[in-house]
CSV table of C-alpha atoms in Angstrom, one decimal:
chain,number,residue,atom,x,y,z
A,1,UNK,CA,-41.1,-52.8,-26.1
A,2,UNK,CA,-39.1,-49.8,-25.1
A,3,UNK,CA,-40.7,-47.3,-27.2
A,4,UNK,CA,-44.6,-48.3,-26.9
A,5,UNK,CA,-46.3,-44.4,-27.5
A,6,UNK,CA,-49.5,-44.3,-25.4
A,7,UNK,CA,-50.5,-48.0,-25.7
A,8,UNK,CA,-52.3,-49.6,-28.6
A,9,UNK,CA,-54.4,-46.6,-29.9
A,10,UNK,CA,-51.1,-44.4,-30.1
A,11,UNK,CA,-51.0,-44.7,-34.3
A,12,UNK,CA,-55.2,-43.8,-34.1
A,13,UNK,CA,-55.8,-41.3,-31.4
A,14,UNK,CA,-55.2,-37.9,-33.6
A,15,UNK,CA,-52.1,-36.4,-32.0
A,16,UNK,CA,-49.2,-36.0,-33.9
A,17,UNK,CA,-45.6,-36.2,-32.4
A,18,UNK,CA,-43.4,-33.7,-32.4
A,19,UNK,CA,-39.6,-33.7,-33.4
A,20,UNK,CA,-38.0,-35.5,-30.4
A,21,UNK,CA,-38.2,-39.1,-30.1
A,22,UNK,CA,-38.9,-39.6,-26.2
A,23,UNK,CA,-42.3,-37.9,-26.9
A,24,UNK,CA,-44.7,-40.6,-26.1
A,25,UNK,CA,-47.0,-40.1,-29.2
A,26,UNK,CA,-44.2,-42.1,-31.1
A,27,UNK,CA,-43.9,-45.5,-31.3
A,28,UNK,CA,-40.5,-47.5,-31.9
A,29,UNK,CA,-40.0,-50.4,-33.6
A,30,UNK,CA,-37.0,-52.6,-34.8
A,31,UNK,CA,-38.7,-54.6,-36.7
A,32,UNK,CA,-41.6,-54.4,-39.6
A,33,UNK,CA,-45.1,-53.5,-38.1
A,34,UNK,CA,-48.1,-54.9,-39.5
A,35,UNK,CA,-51.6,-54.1,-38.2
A,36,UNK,CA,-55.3,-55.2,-39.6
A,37,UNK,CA,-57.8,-52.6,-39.5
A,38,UNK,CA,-61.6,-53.7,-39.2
A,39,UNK,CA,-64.2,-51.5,-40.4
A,40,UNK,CA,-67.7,-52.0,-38.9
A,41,UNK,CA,-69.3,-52.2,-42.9
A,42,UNK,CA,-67.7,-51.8,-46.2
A,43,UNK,CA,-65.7,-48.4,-46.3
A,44,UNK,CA,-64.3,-46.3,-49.1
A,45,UNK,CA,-60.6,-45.3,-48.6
A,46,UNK,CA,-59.5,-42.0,-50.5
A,47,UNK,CA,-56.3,-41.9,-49.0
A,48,UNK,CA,-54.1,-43.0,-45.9
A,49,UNK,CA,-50.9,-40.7,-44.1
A,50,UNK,CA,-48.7,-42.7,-42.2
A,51,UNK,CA,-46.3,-40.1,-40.1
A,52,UNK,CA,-42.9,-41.4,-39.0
A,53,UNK,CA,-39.8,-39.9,-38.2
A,54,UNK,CA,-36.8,-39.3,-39.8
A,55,UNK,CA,-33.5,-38.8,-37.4
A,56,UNK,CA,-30.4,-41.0,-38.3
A,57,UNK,CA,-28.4,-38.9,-35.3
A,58,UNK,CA,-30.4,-41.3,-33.3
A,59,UNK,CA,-30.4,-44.1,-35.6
A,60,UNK,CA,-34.1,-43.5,-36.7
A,61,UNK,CA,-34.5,-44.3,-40.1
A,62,UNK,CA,-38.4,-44.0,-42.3
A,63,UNK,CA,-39.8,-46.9,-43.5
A,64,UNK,CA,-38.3,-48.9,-46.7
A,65,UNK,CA,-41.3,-50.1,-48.1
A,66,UNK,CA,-45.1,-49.9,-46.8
A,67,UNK,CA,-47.7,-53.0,-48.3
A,68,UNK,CA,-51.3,-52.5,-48.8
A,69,UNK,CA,-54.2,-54.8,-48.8
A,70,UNK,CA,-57.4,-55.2,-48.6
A,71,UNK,CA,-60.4,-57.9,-47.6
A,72,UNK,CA,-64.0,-58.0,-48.3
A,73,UNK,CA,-64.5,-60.4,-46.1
A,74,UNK,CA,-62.5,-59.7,-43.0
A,75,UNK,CA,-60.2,-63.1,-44.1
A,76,UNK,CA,-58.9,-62.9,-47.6
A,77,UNK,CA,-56.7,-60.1,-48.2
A,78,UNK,CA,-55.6,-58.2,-51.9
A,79,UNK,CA,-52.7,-56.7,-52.0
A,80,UNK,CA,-52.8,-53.1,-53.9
A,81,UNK,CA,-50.4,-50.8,-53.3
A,82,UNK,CA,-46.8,-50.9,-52.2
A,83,UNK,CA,-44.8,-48.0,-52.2
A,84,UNK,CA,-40.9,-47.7,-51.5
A,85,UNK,CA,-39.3,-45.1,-49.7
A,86,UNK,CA,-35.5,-43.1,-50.5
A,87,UNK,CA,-33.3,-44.1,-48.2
A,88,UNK,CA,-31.5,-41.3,-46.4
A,89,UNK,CA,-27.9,-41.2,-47.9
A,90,UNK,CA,-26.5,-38.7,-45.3
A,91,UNK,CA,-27.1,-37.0,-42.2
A,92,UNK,CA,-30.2,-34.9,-41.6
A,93,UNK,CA,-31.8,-33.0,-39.0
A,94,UNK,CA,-34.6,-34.7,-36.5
A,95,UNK,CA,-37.5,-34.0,-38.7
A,96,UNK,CA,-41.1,-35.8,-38.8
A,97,UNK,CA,-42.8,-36.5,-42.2
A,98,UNK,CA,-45.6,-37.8,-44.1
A,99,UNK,CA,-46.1,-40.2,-46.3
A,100,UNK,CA,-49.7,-40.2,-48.1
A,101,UNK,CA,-51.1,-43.1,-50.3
A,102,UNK,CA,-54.0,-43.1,-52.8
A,103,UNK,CA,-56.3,-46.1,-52.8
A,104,UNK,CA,-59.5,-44.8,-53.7
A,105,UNK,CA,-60.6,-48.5,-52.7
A,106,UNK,CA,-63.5,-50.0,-50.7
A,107,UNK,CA,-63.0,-52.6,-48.4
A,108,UNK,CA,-64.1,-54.0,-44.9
A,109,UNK,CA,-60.6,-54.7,-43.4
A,110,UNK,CA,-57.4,-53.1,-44.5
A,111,UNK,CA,-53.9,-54.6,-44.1
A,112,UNK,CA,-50.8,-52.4,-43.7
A,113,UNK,CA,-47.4,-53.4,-43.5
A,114,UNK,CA,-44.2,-51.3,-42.8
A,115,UNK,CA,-40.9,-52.4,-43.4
A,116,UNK,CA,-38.2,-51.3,-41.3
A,117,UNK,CA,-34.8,-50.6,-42.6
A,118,UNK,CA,-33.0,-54.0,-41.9
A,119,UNK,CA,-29.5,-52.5,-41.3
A,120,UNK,CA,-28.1,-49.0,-40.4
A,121,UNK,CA,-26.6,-47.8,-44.2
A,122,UNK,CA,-22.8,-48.2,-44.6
A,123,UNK,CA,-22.3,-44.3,-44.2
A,124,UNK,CA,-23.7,-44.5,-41.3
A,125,UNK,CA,-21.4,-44.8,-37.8
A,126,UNK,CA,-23.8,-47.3,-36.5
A,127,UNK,CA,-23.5,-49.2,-39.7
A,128,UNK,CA,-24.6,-52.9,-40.0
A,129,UNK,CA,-26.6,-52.5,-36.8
A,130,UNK,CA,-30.3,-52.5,-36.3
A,131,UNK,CA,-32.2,-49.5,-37.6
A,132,UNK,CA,-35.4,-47.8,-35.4
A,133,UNK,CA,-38.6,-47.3,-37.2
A,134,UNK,CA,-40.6,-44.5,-35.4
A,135,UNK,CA,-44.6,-43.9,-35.9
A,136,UNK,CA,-46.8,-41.6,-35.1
A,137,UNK,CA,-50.1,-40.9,-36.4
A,138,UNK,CA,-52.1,-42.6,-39.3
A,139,UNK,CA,-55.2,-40.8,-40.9
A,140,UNK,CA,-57.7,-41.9,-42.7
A,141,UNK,CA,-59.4,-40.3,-45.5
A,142,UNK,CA,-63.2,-41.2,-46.8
């Protein structure tokens, strides 16, 4: 849509965005994201970073909630991880961030999904609105 990075390898293509939203390595989204990654044989996972960006100025909000799952046989997917973010509760500076997660898992496909903040917070001037998710770079770790 209006914020589509580089095309569909933007989140896998090992450049990380900077601070300021227009730079094309982010990717925009005002709505959850879910993606199925396919490895070409069983893989062990140590660890995934998911980099977004935090910058309520702009009405860019991080993630409330990312889902993990896995498949062993590229159709049935386990979930095994979710982790919930802290929302912001004020004003910040632009800043980008990192989130890492532990799985320590082996699987052939891996299912993420990141929730968006449904509503700009109450404190907020933009409140009751859509939120913006941005993304940038997800790394995986063997």
């Amino acid at each position: 849509g209006k914020y589509p990075g580089v095309g569909k390898k933007t989140l896998i293509n090992h450049k990380k965005a900077g601070v300021n939203f227009s730079d094309p390595q982010w990717m925009g989204f005002d709505h959850p994201v879910e993606m199925i990654l396919m490895f070409r044989s069983e893989t062990k996972i140590k660890s995934i970073d998911i980099g977004y960006l935090a910058d309520p100025a702009s009405w860019i909000f991080p993630p409330e909630e990312v889902v993990i799952s896995i498949s062993e046989n590229l159709k049935d997917f386990t979930e095994i991880q979710t982790l919930a973010f802290d929302g912001l509760t004020a004003m910040i500076s632009a800043k980008p961030a990192t989130t890492s997660i532990t799985l320590e898992k082996k699987a052939k496909a891996l299912k993420i999904e990141i929730k968006n903040l449904g509503g700009i917070p109450e404190w907020h001037e933009g409140k009751g609105t859509k939120a913006w998710m941005f993304l940038d770079e997800l790394i995986f770790y063997e």
